[in-house]
C-alpha positions as a printed NumPy array, in Angstrom:
array([[53.055, 66.885, 20.766],
       [50.14 , 68.864, 22.165],
       [49.966, 72.646, 22.595],
       [48.083, 73.323, 25.799],
       [48.164, 77.117, 25.492],
       [49.403, 79.562, 28.048],
       [46.262, 81.167, 29.386],
       [45.952, 80.853, 33.138],
       [42.307, 79.805, 33.005],
       [43.144, 76.762, 30.854],
       [46.031, 75.303, 32.868],
       [44.075, 73.218, 35.353],
       [41.767, 71.836, 32.654],
       [44.372, 69.757, 30.778],
       [46.985, 68.65 , 33.285],
       [45.164, 65.489, 34.485],
       [45.211, 64.068, 30.924],
       [48.957, 63.48 , 31.091],
       [50.038, 60.452, 33.098],
       [52.555, 58.678, 30.826],
       [54.515, 61.643, 29.522],
       [58.225, 61.232, 28.768],
       [59.039, 64.936, 28.622],
       [57.319, 68.295, 28.678],
       [58.51 , 70.866, 26.154],
       [58.015, 74.225, 27.802],
       [58.38 , 77.279, 25.557],
       [59.112, 80.676, 27.086],
       [59.036, 83.923, 25.128],
       [62.152, 85.884, 26.064],
       [60.495, 89.052, 24.765],
       [58.063, 88.799, 27.691],
       [60.755, 90.304, 29.896],
       [58.99 , 93.707, 29.835],
       [55.46 , 92.653, 28.877],
       [52.395, 92.291, 31.063],
       [49.535, 89.81 , 30.895],
       [46.322, 90.819, 29.188],
       [44.252, 89.105, 31.887],
       [46.301, 90.567, 34.749],
       [48.005, 93.913, 34.077],
       [49.898, 93.634, 37.382],
       [51.762, 90.476, 36.307],
       [54.919, 90.44 , 34.204],
       [54.585, 87.861, 31.383],
       [57.981, 86.266, 31.977],
       [57.276, 85.973, 35.702],
       [53.963, 84.338, 34.774],
       [55.815, 81.825, 32.608],
       [58.099, 81.083, 35.537],
       [55.084, 80.587, 37.809],
       [53.408, 78.321, 35.232],
       [56.607, 76.273, 34.912],
       [56.731, 75.932, 38.695],
       [53.127, 74.724, 38.824],
       [53.494, 72.283, 35.946],
       [56.839, 70.853, 37.068],
       [55.509, 70.222, 40.57 ],
       [52.254, 68.668, 39.39 ],
       [51.566, 65.153, 40.694],
       [50.549, 63.926, 37.213],
       [54.036, 64.782, 35.903],
       [55.945, 63.378, 38.872],
       [58.349, 61.305, 36.761],
       [58.534, 63.655, 33.794],
       [61.613, 65.513, 32.606],
       [61.4  , 69.016, 31.178],
       [62.833, 70.57 , 28.045],
       [62.884, 74.351, 28.362],
       [62.958, 76.387, 25.168],
       [63.959, 80.008, 25.692],
       [62.4  , 81.311, 22.485],
       [62.743, 84.527, 20.464],
       [66.407, 84.957, 21.282],
       [66.836, 87.171, 18.222],
       [64.228, 89.66 , 19.446],
       [65.514, 89.345, 23.005],
       [68.992, 90.478, 21.868],
       [67.448, 93.642, 20.429],
       [65.269, 94.204, 23.456],
       [68.283, 94.047, 25.791],
       [69.693, 97.148, 24.062],
       [66.921, 99.241, 25.575],
       [65.478, 97.141, 28.423],
       [67.217, 95.9  , 31.54 ],
       [66.604, 92.37 , 32.769],
       [65.958, 93.958, 36.176],
       [62.572, 95.117, 34.822],
       [61.452, 91.518, 35.279],
       [63.966, 90.414, 37.928],
       [64.639, 93.424, 40.224],
       [67.326, 91.467, 42.08 ],
       [69.366, 90.947, 38.888],
       [72.666, 92.825, 39.095],
       [74.585, 91.097, 36.317],
       [75.715, 92.206, 32.911],
       [73.214, 93.118, 30.22 ],
       [74.938, 90.927, 27.639],
       [72.721, 88.254, 26.145],
       [74.595, 85.225, 27.496],
       [74.516, 86.507, 31.085],
       [70.832, 87.303, 30.843],
       [69.957, 83.957, 29.225],
       [71.898, 82.082, 31.915],
       [70.127, 84.013, 34.644],
       [66.686, 83.318, 33.184],
       [67.551, 79.623, 32.679],
       [68.729, 79.429, 36.298],
       [65.416, 80.917, 37.515],
       [63.582, 78.074, 35.814],
       [66.071, 75.454, 37.009],
       [65.717, 76.69 , 40.588],
       [61.919, 76.322, 40.378],
       [61.804, 72.704, 39.304],
       [61.776, 69.795, 41.746],
       [65.303, 68.601, 42.557],
       [64.562, 65.069, 41.341],
       [63.716, 66.197, 37.786],
       [66.031, 66.702, 34.874],
       [65.73 , 69.904, 32.928],
       [67.257, 70.308, 29.523],
       [67.255, 73.694, 27.86 ],
       [67.768, 75.358, 24.526],
       [67.885, 78.952, 23.349],
       [66.044, 79.255, 20.068],
       [64.248, 81.288, 17.471],
       [61.243, 79.162, 16.521],
       [60.786, 80.866, 13.141],
       [64.35 , 79.963, 12.118],
       [63.512, 76.757, 10.24 ],
       [67.047, 75.329,  9.885],
       [67.738, 75.943, 13.581],
       [64.483, 74.371, 14.685],
       [64.916, 71.386, 12.374],
       [68.295, 70.645, 13.961],
       [67.033, 71.401, 17.44 ],
       [63.962, 69.171, 17.138],
       [66.176, 66.37 , 15.857],
       [68.222, 66.727, 19.023],
       [65.028, 66.728, 21.109],
       [63.847, 63.482, 19.464],
       [67.23 , 61.908, 20.308],
       [66.923, 63.212, 23.858],
       [63.44 , 61.747, 24.304],
       [64.676, 58.379, 23.043],
       [67.557, 58.543, 25.541],
       [65.147, 59.447, 28.374],
       [62.915, 56.491, 27.496],
       [65.876, 54.118, 27.434],
       [67.102, 55.456, 30.781],
       [63.669, 55.157, 32.379],
       [63.008, 51.685, 30.961],
       [66.251, 50.408, 32.456],
       [64.947, 51.395, 35.927],
       [61.872, 49.202, 35.672]])
């Protein structure tokens, strides 16, 4: 596992190193719904994550790579939804402000931005919740094994 950071200026520097990748784990901070980027105060942070996901998932070096989307900080997101509308980030959003509806909408935005030929798996999580992450990462390991078995049977 390699953390490639989220800064825009670093994205193009690392992507060509990955040619034999089974899956990309892409973490998104749900609290970014009403935050802006330090390097671009006109850009919403969650929209930037969506744009980065779009760029990475369409990259030629990751043509045969599946994606595992982690919608992180769900605990803080639940609190944020009490005072912040999802429409701050997604003006077209007209749904309910309950957490499940908002999570599903955000997940769908990412799913709609990936190439149609790629699988996307997703999880809502709180990365500082150790028991949750231990169980979740165990599931991810199993998933990666399954992906490798599936891909090796197509050779």
